[in-house]
CSV table of C-alpha atoms in Angstrom, one decimal:
chain,number,residue,atom,x,y,z
A,74,MET,CA,-28.7,-24.7,90.2
A,75,ALA,CA,-27.0,-26.2,93.3
A,76,ASP,CA,-25.7,-24.1,96.1
A,77,ARG,CA,-21.9,-23.8,96.2
A,78,HIS,CA,-21.8,-25.3,99.7
A,79,GLU,CA,-23.7,-28.4,98.6
A,80,PRO,CA,-21.9,-31.4,97.0
A,81,ALA,CA,-22.5,-32.4,93.4
A,82,SER,CA,-24.8,-35.2,94.6
A,83,GLY,CA,-27.4,-32.6,95.7
A,84,TRP,CA,-27.3,-33.6,99.4
A,85,ALA,CA,-25.6,-31.5,102.1
A,86,PRO,CA,-25.1,-32.0,105.8
A,87,THR,CA,-27.3,-30.0,108.1
A,88,GLY,CA,-26.4,-28.1,111.2
A,89,ALA,CA,-27.6,-31.1,113.4
A,90,LEU,CA,-25.0,-33.4,111.8
A,91,GLY,CA,-22.2,-30.8,112.3
A,92,ARG,CA,-23.1,-30.3,115.9
A,93,ALA,CA,-23.3,-34.1,116.5
A,94,VAL,CA,-19.8,-34.7,115.0
A,95,LEU,CA,-18.3,-31.7,116.8
A,96,LEU,CA,-19.7,-32.7,120.2
A,97,THR,CA,-18.6,-36.3,119.7
A,98,GLY,CA,-15.1,-35.2,118.7
A,99,LEU,CA,-14.8,-32.8,121.6
A,100,LEU,CA,-15.9,-35.4,124.1
A,101,LEU,CA,-13.4,-38.0,122.8
A,102,ILE,CA,-10.5,-35.5,122.8
A,103,ALA,CA,-11.4,-34.4,126.3
A,104,ALA,CA,-11.5,-38.1,127.4
A,105,VAL,CA,-8.1,-38.8,126.0
A,106,LEU,CA,-6.5,-35.7,127.4
A,107,LEU,CA,-8.1,-36.0,130.9
A,108,GLY,CA,-8.1,-39.8,131.0
A,109,ARG,CA,-11.8,-39.9,131.9
A,110,ILE,CA,-13.7,-42.9,130.6
A,111,ASP,CA,-17.1,-41.3,131.5
A,112,LEU,CA,-16.6,-38.8,128.7
A,113,VAL,CA,-16.3,-41.7,126.3
A,114,VAL,CA,-19.6,-43.1,127.6
A,115,LEU,CA,-21.2,-39.7,127.2
A,116,ALA,CA,-20.0,-39.4,123.6
A,117,THR,CA,-21.2,-42.9,122.7
A,118,PRO,CA,-24.9,-42.1,122.2
A,119,PHE,CA,-24.1,-39.2,119.9
A,120,ALA,CA,-21.7,-41.3,117.8
A,121,LEU,CA,-24.1,-44.3,117.6
A,122,GLY,CA,-27.1,-42.0,116.8
A,123,THR,CA,-25.2,-40.3,114.0
A,124,ALA,CA,-24.0,-43.6,112.6
A,125,PHE,CA,-27.5,-45.1,112.8
A,126,GLY,CA,-29.0,-42.1,111.0
A,127,LEU,CA,-26.4,-42.2,108.2
A,128,ARG,CA,-26.7,-46.0,107.7
A,129,ARG,CA,-28.8,-45.5,104.6
A,130,ARG,CA,-28.0,-42.5,102.6
A,131,PRO,CA,-30.3,-41.3,99.7
A,132,ALA,CA,-29.2,-41.2,96.2
A,133,ALA,CA,-32.0,-39.6,94.3
A,134,LEU,CA,-33.4,-36.1,94.7
A,135,PRO,CA,-37.2,-35.6,95.1
A,136,GLU,CA,-39.4,-35.0,92.0
A,137,LEU,CA,-41.9,-32.2,91.9
A,138,GLU,CA,-44.9,-31.6,89.6
A,139,ILE,CA,-47.8,-29.1,89.4
A,140,GLY,CA,-51.2,-30.3,88.2
A,141,THR,CA,-54.5,-28.5,87.8
A,142,GLY,CA,-57.7,-30.3,88.4
A,143,ASP,CA,-59.9,-28.6,85.8
A,144,ALA,CA,-58.3,-27.0,82.7
A,145,HIS,CA,-61.5,-25.0,81.9
A,146,LEU,CA,-62.3,-22.7,84.9
A,147,VAL,CA,-64.8,-20.0,85.0
A,148,GLU,CA,-64.8,-16.9,87.1
A,149,GLY,CA,-66.2,-17.7,90.5
A,150,SER,CA,-65.9,-21.5,90.1
A,151,PRO,CA,-63.9,-23.6,92.5
A,152,MET,CA,-60.4,-24.5,91.5
A,153,ALA,CA,-58.0,-27.2,92.6
A,154,VAL,CA,-54.2,-27.4,92.3
A,155,ALA,CA,-52.1,-30.3,93.3
A,156,VAL,CA,-48.3,-30.0,94.0
A,157,ALA,CA,-47.0,-33.6,93.9
A,158,VAL,CA,-43.8,-34.5,95.8
A,159,ALA,CA,-42.5,-37.9,94.7
A,160,ASN,CA,-39.8,-40.0,96.4
A,161,PRO,CA,-38.1,-42.3,93.9
A,162,ASP,CA,-35.5,-43.4,96.4
A,163,ILE,CA,-35.4,-46.4,98.8
A,164,VAL,CA,-35.0,-44.0,101.7
A,165,SER,CA,-38.0,-42.3,103.2
A,166,TYR,CA,-38.0,-38.5,103.4
A,167,ASP,CA,-38.5,-37.5,107.1
A,168,LEU,CA,-39.6,-34.0,106.2
A,169,ALA,CA,-40.5,-32.3,102.9
A,170,VAL,CA,-41.1,-28.5,102.8
A,171,VAL,CA,-43.1,-27.4,99.8
A,172,ARG,CA,-43.8,-23.8,98.7
A,173,THR,CA,-45.5,-22.4,95.6
A,174,ARG,CA,-46.4,-19.1,94.2
A,175,MET,CA,-50.0,-18.4,93.1
A,176,SER,CA,-51.6,-15.6,91.2
A,177,ARG,CA,-53.5,-13.2,93.4
A,178,TRP,CA,-56.6,-14.0,91.3
A,179,LEU,CA,-56.5,-17.6,92.4
A,180,ARG,CA,-57.5,-17.5,96.1
A,181,VAL,CA,-56.4,-20.6,98.1
A,182,GLU,CA,-58.8,-21.3,101.0
A,183,LYS,CA,-57.9,-24.9,102.0
A,184,VAL,CA,-54.8,-27.1,101.9
A,185,GLY,CA,-55.1,-30.8,102.0
A,186,PHE,CA,-52.6,-33.7,102.6
A,187,GLY,CA,-54.1,-37.0,101.5
A,188,GLY,CA,-57.6,-36.1,102.4
A,189,ALA,CA,-57.0,-34.1,105.6
A,190,GLY,CA,-57.6,-30.4,105.0
A,191,VAL,CA,-56.4,-27.2,106.7
A,192,ASP,CA,-58.1,-23.9,106.4
A,193,VAL,CA,-55.6,-21.2,105.3
A,194,SER,CA,-58.0,-18.5,104.1
A,195,ARG,CA,-57.0,-16.3,107.1
A,196,SER,CA,-53.3,-17.2,107.4
A,197,GLY,CA,-51.6,-16.1,104.2
A,198,GLY,CA,-53.2,-18.5,101.6
A,199,ALA,CA,-50.8,-20.4,99.4
A,200,ASP,CA,-47.8,-18.0,99.9
A,201,ARG,CA,-46.4,-20.0,102.9
A,202,PRO,CA,-44.5,-23.3,103.3
A,203,PHE,CA,-46.3,-26.6,103.8
A,204,VAL,CA,-44.6,-29.5,105.6
A,205,THR,CA,-45.2,-33.2,105.1
A,206,SER,CA,-43.4,-36.6,105.1
A,207,VAL,CA,-42.9,-38.8,102.0
A,208,PRO,CA,-42.4,-42.5,102.4
A,209,HIS,CA,-40.0,-44.2,100.0
A,210,GLY,CA,-41.4,-45.1,96.5
A,211,THR,CA,-44.5,-43.0,97.0
A,212,ALA,CA,-45.8,-39.5,96.2
A,213,VAL,CA,-47.7,-37.0,98.4
A,214,ASP,CA,-50.0,-34.4,96.9
A,215,VAL,CA,-50.3,-31.0,98.5
A,216,GLU,CA,-53.9,-30.1,97.4
A,217,LEU,CA,-54.7,-26.4,97.2
A,218,THR,CA,-58.4,-25.6,96.7
A,219,GLY,CA,-60.1,-22.3,96.5
A,220,THR,CA,-61.8,-20.0,94.0
A,221,ALA,CA,-60.9,-18.5,90.7
A,222,LEU,CA,-61.7,-14.8,91.1
A,223,ARG,CA,-60.9,-13.2,87.6
A,224,TRP,CA,-60.7,-14.2,84.0
A,225,GLY,CA,-57.3,-14.5,82.3
A,226,ARG,CA,-54.2,-16.8,82.1
A,227,HIS,CA,-53.0,-17.0,85.7
A,228,PRO,CA,-49.6,-18.5,86.7
A,229,ILE,CA,-49.4,-21.3,89.2
A,230,GLY,CA,-45.8,-21.7,90.4
A,231,PRO,CA,-43.0,-22.0,90.2
A,232,ALA,CA,-43.0,-24.5,93.1
A,233,GLY,CA,-40.0,-25.6,95.1
A,234,THR,CA,-39.2,-28.2,97.7
A,235,ARG,CA,-36.4,-29.3,100.0
A,236,VAL,CA,-36.4,-32.6,101.9
A,237,ALA,CA,-34.6,-33.8,105.0
A,238,VAL,CA,-33.5,-37.4,105.6
A,239,ALA,CA,-31.4,-39.5,108.0
A,240,ASP,CA,-33.2,-38.1,111.0
A,241,GLY,CA,-32.6,-34.5,109.8
A,242,LEU,CA,-28.8,-35.0,109.3
A,243,LEU,CA,-28.9,-34.5,105.5
A,244,VAL,CA,-30.9,-32.0,103.4
A,245,SER,CA,-31.4,-31.9,99.7
A,246,ARG,CA,-30.8,-28.9,97.5
A,247,ALA,CA,-33.9,-27.0,96.4
A,248,VAL,CA,-35.8,-28.7,93.6
A,249,VAL,CA,-37.9,-26.2,91.6
A,250,THR,CA,-40.4,-26.9,88.9
A,251,GLU,CA,-41.7,-24.6,86.1
A,252,SER,CA,-44.9,-22.7,86.5
A,253,VAL,CA,-48.1,-23.6,84.6
A,254,ARG,CA,-50.9,-21.4,83.4
A,255,ALA,CA,-54.5,-21.8,84.5
A,256,ARG,CA,-57.1,-20.6,82.0
A,257,VAL,CA,-60.0,-18.9,83.7
A,258,TYR,CA,-62.7,-17.9,81.2
A,259,PRO,CA,-64.9,-14.9,81.7
A,260,MET,CA,-68.3,-15.3,83.3
A,261,THR,CA,-71.0,-14.7,80.7
A,262,GLU,CA,-73.5,-12.3,82.1
A,263,PRO,CA,-77.1,-13.0,81.3
A,264,PHE,CA,-77.9,-11.3,78.0
A,265,GLU,CA,-80.8,-11.4,75.6
A,266,ALA,CA,-81.6,-9.3,72.6
A,267,VAL,CA,-84.5,-8.9,70.3
A,268,GLU,CA,-84.6,-10.6,66.9
A,269,ALA,CA,-84.4,-7.2,65.1
A,270,MET,CA,-81.2,-7.0,63.0
A,271,PRO,CA,-80.2,-4.2,60.6
A,272,ARG,CA,-79.7,-6.6,57.6
A,273,ALA,CA,-79.7,-10.3,57.7
A,274,ALA,CA,-77.6,-11.3,54.7
A,275,GLY,CA,-76.9,-15.0,55.0
A,276,LEU,CA,-78.6,-17.9,53.3
A,277,VAL,CA,-80.5,-19.4,56.3
A,278,GLY,CA,-81.0,-18.3,59.9
A,279,ALA,CA,-83.5,-17.1,62.4
A,280,HIS,CA,-83.7,-13.4,61.5
A,281,HIS,CA,-86.3,-11.9,59.3
A,282,SER,CA,-84.6,-10.2,56.3
A,283,ARG,CA,-86.0,-7.8,53.7
A,284,ARG,CA,-85.5,-10.3,50.9
A,285,PRO,CA,-88.4,-12.4,49.6
A,286,GLY,CA,-88.2,-16.1,50.1
A,287,GLU,CA,-89.3,-19.0,52.2
A,288,GLY,CA,-89.9,-17.8,55.7
A,289,GLY,CA,-92.5,-17.2,58.3
A,290,GLU,CA,-92.9,-13.4,58.0
A,291,LEU,CA,-95.8,-12.3,55.8
A,292,ALA,CA,-94.7,-9.6,53.3
A,293,GLY,CA,-98.0,-9.2,51.4
A,294,VAL,CA,-100.0,-10.8,48.6
A,295,ARG,CA,-98.9,-10.8,44.9
A,296,VAL,CA,-100.0,-12.4,41.6
A,297,PHE,CA,-99.2,-16.1,41.2
A,298,ALA,CA,-95.9,-16.7,39.2
A,299,PRO,CA,-94.3,-19.8,37.8
A,300,GLY,CA,-92.4,-21.5,40.6
A,301,ASP,CA,-94.7,-20.5,43.4
A,302,ARG,CA,-95.9,-23.3,45.6
A,303,LEU,CA,-99.6,-24.2,45.6
A,304,ARG,CA,-99.8,-24.1,49.3
A,305,ARG,CA,-99.0,-20.4,49.2
A,306,ILE,CA,-102.2,-19.6,47.2
A,307,ASP,CA,-104.5,-17.2,49.0
A,308,TRP,CA,-107.9,-18.4,47.8
A,309,ARG,CA,-109.9,-15.6,49.4
A,310,VAL,CA,-108.0,-12.9,47.4
A,311,SER,CA,-107.9,-15.1,44.3
A,312,LEU,CA,-111.7,-15.6,44.2
A,313,ARG,CA,-112.2,-11.9,44.8
A,314,ALA,CA,-109.7,-10.8,42.1
A,315,ARG,CA,-110.6,-13.7,39.7
A,316,GLN,CA,-106.8,-14.4,39.4
A,317,LEU,CA,-104.5,-16.6,41.4
A,318,HIS,CA,-102.6,-14.7,44.2
A,319,VAL,CA,-100.1,-16.1,46.6
A,320,ALA,CA,-98.9,-15.0,50.0
A,321,ALA,CA,-95.4,-13.5,49.8
A,322,THR,CA,-93.1,-14.0,52.7
A,323,LEU,CA,-89.7,-12.8,53.8
A,324,SER,CA,-86.8,-15.2,54.1
A,325,ASP,CA,-85.2,-16.0,57.4
A,326,ARG,CA,-81.5,-15.4,57.2
A,327,ASP,CA,-78.5,-15.3,59.6
A,328,ALA,CA,-76.6,-12.2,60.4
A,329,GLU,CA,-73.0,-11.2,61.0
A,330,VAL,CA,-72.1,-9.6,64.3
A,331,VAL,CA,-68.8,-7.9,64.8
A,332,VAL,CA,-67.8,-7.2,68.4
A,333,LEU,CA,-65.2,-4.5,68.5
A,334,LEU,CA,-63.3,-4.1,71.7
A,335,ASP,CA,-61.7,-0.7,72.5
A,336,VAL,CA,-58.5,-1.5,74.3
A,337,LEU,CA,-56.9,2.0,74.1
A,338,ALA,CA,-57.5,2.8,77.8
A,339,GLU,CA,-58.3,1.1,81.1
A,340,ALA,CA,-60.0,2.6,84.1
A,341,GLY,CA,-61.3,1.5,87.5
A,342,ARG,CA,-59.9,-1.2,89.7
A,343,SER,CA,-60.8,-4.9,89.2
A,344,GLY,CA,-62.1,-6.6,92.3
A,345,GLY,CA,-62.7,-10.0,90.7
A,346,VAL,CA,-66.0,-11.7,90.1
A,347,ARG,CA,-67.5,-10.5,93.4
A,348,GLY,CA,-66.0,-7.1,93.4
A,349,PRO,CA,-66.1,-3.9,91.3
A,350,ALA,CA,-65.4,-4.3,87.6
A,351,SER,CA,-62.9,-2.3,85.6
A,352,VAL,CA,-63.4,-1.2,82.0
A,353,LEU,CA,-61.5,-4.3,80.8
A,354,ASP,CA,-63.6,-6.6,83.0
A,355,THR,CA,-66.9,-5.2,81.7
A,356,THR,CA,-65.6,-5.3,78.1
A,357,VAL,CA,-64.5,-8.9,78.2
A,358,ARG,CA,-67.6,-10.2,80.0
A,359,ALA,CA,-70.0,-8.2,77.7
A,360,ALA,CA,-68.2,-9.5,74.6
A,361,ALA,CA,-68.5,-13.1,75.9
A,362,ALA,CA,-72.2,-12.7,76.6
A,363,ILE,CA,-73.0,-11.0,73.2
A,364,ALA,CA,-71.0,-13.7,71.3
A,365,GLU,CA,-72.7,-16.5,73.2
A,366,HIS,CA,-76.2,-15.1,72.5
A,367,TYR,CA,-75.7,-14.6,68.8
A,368,LEU,CA,-73.8,-17.9,68.3
A,369,HIS,CA,-76.6,-19.7,70.0
A,370,ARG,CA,-79.0,-18.3,67.5
A,371,GLY,CA,-76.9,-19.5,64.6
A,372,ASP,CA,-75.3,-16.1,63.6
A,373,ARG,CA,-71.8,-15.5,62.5
A,374,VAL,CA,-69.7,-13.7,65.1
A,375,ALA,CA,-66.3,-12.0,64.7
A,376,LEU,CA,-64.1,-10.2,67.2
A,377,GLN,CA,-61.7,-7.4,66.7
A,378,GLU,CA,-59.5,-5.1,68.9
A,379,TYR,CA,-59.3,-1.4,68.4
A,380,GLY,CA,-55.8,-0.9,69.5
A,381,PRO,CA,-52.1,-1.2,68.5
A,382,ALA,CA,-52.2,-5.0,68.3
A,383,ALA,CA,-55.4,-5.0,66.1
A,384,ARG,CA,-56.1,-8.7,66.8
A,385,ARG,CA,-58.9,-10.3,64.9
A,386,LEU,CA,-61.0,-13.4,65.1
A,387,ARG,CA,-62.6,-14.4,61.8
A,388,PRO,CA,-66.4,-14.7,61.7
A,389,ALA,CA,-67.8,-18.2,62.2
A,390,THR,CA,-70.7,-20.0,63.8
A,391,GLY,CA,-71.3,-22.9,66.2
A,392,ARG,CA,-69.9,-24.1,69.5
A,393,ARG,CA,-66.4,-24.3,68.2
A,394,GLN,CA,-66.5,-20.6,67.5
A,395,TYR,CA,-67.8,-19.9,71.0
A,396,LEU,CA,-64.9,-21.8,72.6
A,397,THR,CA,-62.5,-20.0,70.3
A,398,VAL,CA,-64.0,-16.6,71.4
A,399,LEU,CA,-63.5,-17.5,75.0
A,400,GLU,CA,-59.9,-18.5,74.3
A,401,TRP,CA,-59.3,-15.3,72.3
A,402,LEU,CA,-60.7,-13.1,75.1
A,403,LEU,CA,-58.1,-14.4,77.6
A,404,ASP,CA,-55.4,-12.4,75.8
A,405,VAL,CA,-57.2,-9.1,75.8
A,406,LYS,CA,-55.2,-6.3,77.5
A,407,ALA,CA,-55.3,-2.5,77.5
A,408,GLU,CA,-52.5,-1.0,75.3
A,409,HIS,CA,-52.1,2.7,74.9
A,410,SER,CA,-50.8,3.9,71.5
A,411,PRO,CA,-49.9,7.4,70.3
A,412,HIS,CA,-50.9,6.5,66.8
A,413,GLU,CA,-54.3,6.3,65.2
A,414,PRO,CA,-55.2,2.6,64.9
A,415,TYR,CA,-58.2,3.1,62.6
A,416,ASP,CA,-56.5,2.2,59.3
A,417,GLN,CA,-54.6,-0.6,61.0
A,418,VAL,CA,-57.8,-2.2,62.3
A,419,PHE,CA,-60.1,-1.7,59.3
A,420,GLY,CA,-57.7,-1.3,56.4
A,421,PRO,CA,-56.6,-4.8,55.6
A,422,GLN,CA,-59.9,-6.4,56.4
A,423,LEU,CA,-63.1,-4.6,55.2
A,424,LEU,CA,-66.2,-5.1,57.3
A,425,SER,CA,-69.3,-6.5,55.6
A,426,SER,CA,-71.7,-3.8,54.7
A,427,ASP,CA,-74.5,-5.9,56.3
A,428,ALA,CA,-72.7,-6.6,59.6
A,429,LEU,CA,-73.9,-5.2,62.9
A,430,VAL,CA,-70.9,-3.7,64.7
A,431,VAL,CA,-71.1,-3.7,68.5
A,432,VAL,CA,-68.4,-1.4,69.8
A,433,LEU,CA,-67.5,-1.9,73.5
A,434,THR,CA,-65.7,1.3,74.5
A,435,PRO,CA,-65.3,3.4,77.6
A,436,LEU,CA,-65.1,6.5,75.5
A,437,LEU,CA,-62.0,7.7,77.3
A,438,ASP,CA,-60.1,8.5,74.1
A,439,GLU,CA,-61.2,11.0,71.4
A,440,ARG,CA,-60.0,8.6,68.8
A,441,SER,CA,-62.7,6.1,69.9
A,442,ALA,CA,-65.4,8.7,69.3
A,443,GLN,CA,-63.9,9.6,65.9
A,444,MET,CA,-63.8,5.9,64.9
A,445,LEU,CA,-67.5,5.6,65.8
A,446,ALA,CA,-68.4,8.7,63.8
A,447,ARG,CA,-66.4,7.6,60.8
A,448,MET,CA,-67.9,4.1,60.7
A,449,THR,CA,-71.4,5.6,60.9
A,450,ARG,CA,-70.7,8.0,58.1
A,451,GLY,CA,-69.5,5.1,56.0
A,452,GLY,CA,-72.9,3.4,56.2
A,453,ARG,CA,-72.1,0.8,58.9
A,454,PHE,CA,-74.7,-0.3,61.4
A,455,VAL,CA,-72.9,0.7,64.7
A,456,VAL,CA,-74.0,0.3,68.3
A,457,ALA,CA,-71.7,1.8,71.0
A,458,VAL,CA,-71.8,0.1,74.4
A,459,ASP,CA,-70.5,2.3,77.2
A,460,THR,CA,-68.2,0.1,79.4
A,461,LEU,CA,-67.1,2.8,81.9
A,462,PRO,CA,-68.0,1.9,85.5
A,463,ALA,CA,-70.8,4.0,86.8
A,464,ASP,CA,-69.1,4.2,90.3
A,465,LEU,CA,-65.6,5.2,88.9
A,466,PRO,CA,-63.7,6.4,92.0
A,467,MET,CA,-62.5,10.0,92.1
A,468,LEU,CA,-59.1,11.1,93.3
A,469,ARG,CA,-59.5,13.2,96.4
A,470,ASP,CA,-55.9,13.7,97.5
A,471,ARG,CA,-55.5,16.9,95.5
A,472,GLY,CA,-57.2,20.3,95.8
A,473,TRP,CA,-58.5,20.5,92.2
A,474,ALA,CA,-59.3,16.8,91.7
A,475,GLU,CA,-63.0,17.2,92.3
A,476,VAL,CA,-63.3,20.2,89.9
A,477,ALA,CA,-61.2,18.4,87.2
A,478,TYR,CA,-63.4,15.3,87.6
A,479,ARG,CA,-66.6,17.2,87.1
A,480,LEU,CA,-65.2,19.0,84.0
A,481,TRP,CA,-64.0,15.7,82.6
A,482,ARG,CA,-67.5,14.2,83.1
A,483,LEU,CA,-69.2,17.2,81.4
A,484,ASP,CA,-66.8,16.9,78.4
A,485,ARG,CA,-67.5,13.1,78.1
A,486,ASP,CA,-71.3,13.7,78.3
A,487,THR,CA,-71.0,16.3,75.6
A,488,MET,CA,-69.1,13.8,73.4
A,489,ILE,CA,-71.8,11.2,73.9
A,490,ARG,CA,-74.5,13.7,72.9
A,491,GLN,CA,-72.6,14.6,69.8
A,492,LEU,CA,-72.3,10.9,68.8
A,493,ARG,CA,-76.0,10.5,69.2
A,494,GLU,CA,-76.6,13.5,67.1
A,495,HIS,CA,-74.5,11.9,64.4
A,496,GLY,CA,-76.6,8.8,64.5
A,497,VAL,CA,-74.4,6.6,66.8
A,498,PRO,CA,-76.6,5.0,69.5
A,499,VAL,CA,-74.7,4.9,72.8
A,500,VAL,CA,-76.1,2.6,75.6
A,501,ARG,CA,-74.6,1.6,78.9
A,502,TRP,CA,-74.0,-2.1,79.4
A,503,ALA,CA,-76.4,-3.5,81.9
A,504,GLY,CA,-76.6,-7.2,81.1
A,505,ALA,CA,-79.8,-8.7,79.8
A,506,GLY,CA,-81.8,-6.4,77.6
A,507,SER,CA,-79.1,-3.8,77.3
A,508,LEU,CA,-79.3,-3.5,73.5
A,509,ASP,CA,-83.0,-4.2,72.9
A,510,GLN,CA,-84.3,-0.7,72.2
A,511,VAL,CA,-81.1,0.2,70.3
A,512,LEU,CA,-81.3,-2.8,68.0
A,513,ARG,CA,-85.0,-1.9,67.3
A,514,ASP,CA,-84.0,1.6,66.4
A,515,VAL,CA,-81.1,0.5,64.2
A,516,ALA,CA,-83.3,-2.1,62.4
A,517,ARG,CA,-86.0,0.5,61.9
A,518,LEU,CA,-83.5,2.8,60.3
A,519,ALA,CA,-82.1,0.0,58.1
A,520,THR,CA,-85.5,-0.9,56.8
A,521,ALA,CA,-86.7,2.6,56.2
A,522,PRO,CA,-87.2,3.6,52.5
A,523,ARG,CA,-84.5,5.8,51.0
A,524,GLY,CA,-85.0,8.7,48.8
A,525,GLY,CA,-88.0,10.1,50.6
A,526,VAL,CA,-91.5,9.0,51.5
A,527,ARG,CA,-94.3,9.1,48.9
């Protein structure tokens, strides 16, 4: 939207043009009134300079565009943004002032103009004007390079520019372009887990199930039956029993893993990839690592949110699912709700009875603990991962803050002990190997005989 002082063409005179015209007019008027020819000679350079500067007036406004170098950024990776200022006119732009807004999670460290770079890491970053010249019929890129500090969809822009022409006598109105979004995917922390799964219920896969079939896990020796393969015959047992026996094996099947993200509360302050992690940071990065691990093994992975939005991602396998998981995680945000979201999350879509449910929760809300206990009582295989930062800062500006903090910690520890007594394993997220012992315990409980031991 043009300024009311600017003409409809988009170009307006600058103060320099006004001063030149005013000075020339005053000198000529004084020369006429006083009859001094020397004042005319003195005004001549100002008049000729103004006329020479305005000999070629621009007709087109500059064009501005924002481009990102890499559309798939990861936390901690270098990022590059180019703000292109194009001159479609036949008149060169003497000066172009470019300024753009950047998300605070996209740290600009260097600004380049056609290969020459300037370090701006200590002088305000991208939130400052940059000046360049643009010849006619060309475009100049203002290249902003730096580091992507945190996952999410971060805005770049809007960007604006104003250019000066005719030796600074004319200036354009501000040309503003819309902002774009840079997608920064969460950094997947190193994560490994044992092969033990509660119940592997698919048709094929890498986990040992309790169902007999073609696999590599020996289940015992039994009498030969029609349909058994000859290579399965155990000749040593057959000769001893004088009847054909075969080696029975357990089938290898895939498993379904449901990663449930508790988004009812947020705590801690995010410092980016190299700083402290908030609850949401730990939750998103742990979900990405767990999904990557099990999808790489060929399992089915689904994601759900425990919150008012109750977003879901259907279970699937393969690399496409992994990319979908990363895209889905970019929109995770903490939302407090006064209502109980349990029925909203698990009502319309029932979880598979054989699925392993990994709940990423800070256990800051009693409804989260009630949800874990209810799922365990319903026969689900649940593992709770504590995402609360271990170094959560304590408010010290009030007299009772320290006492309240200790009471809250004791109450939370009591809640965790009660969950473990109800059969809900709770483990703190610590990257690789975080769930090994818990998965072994859950798998041992799932394979234990029911109805007593003979």
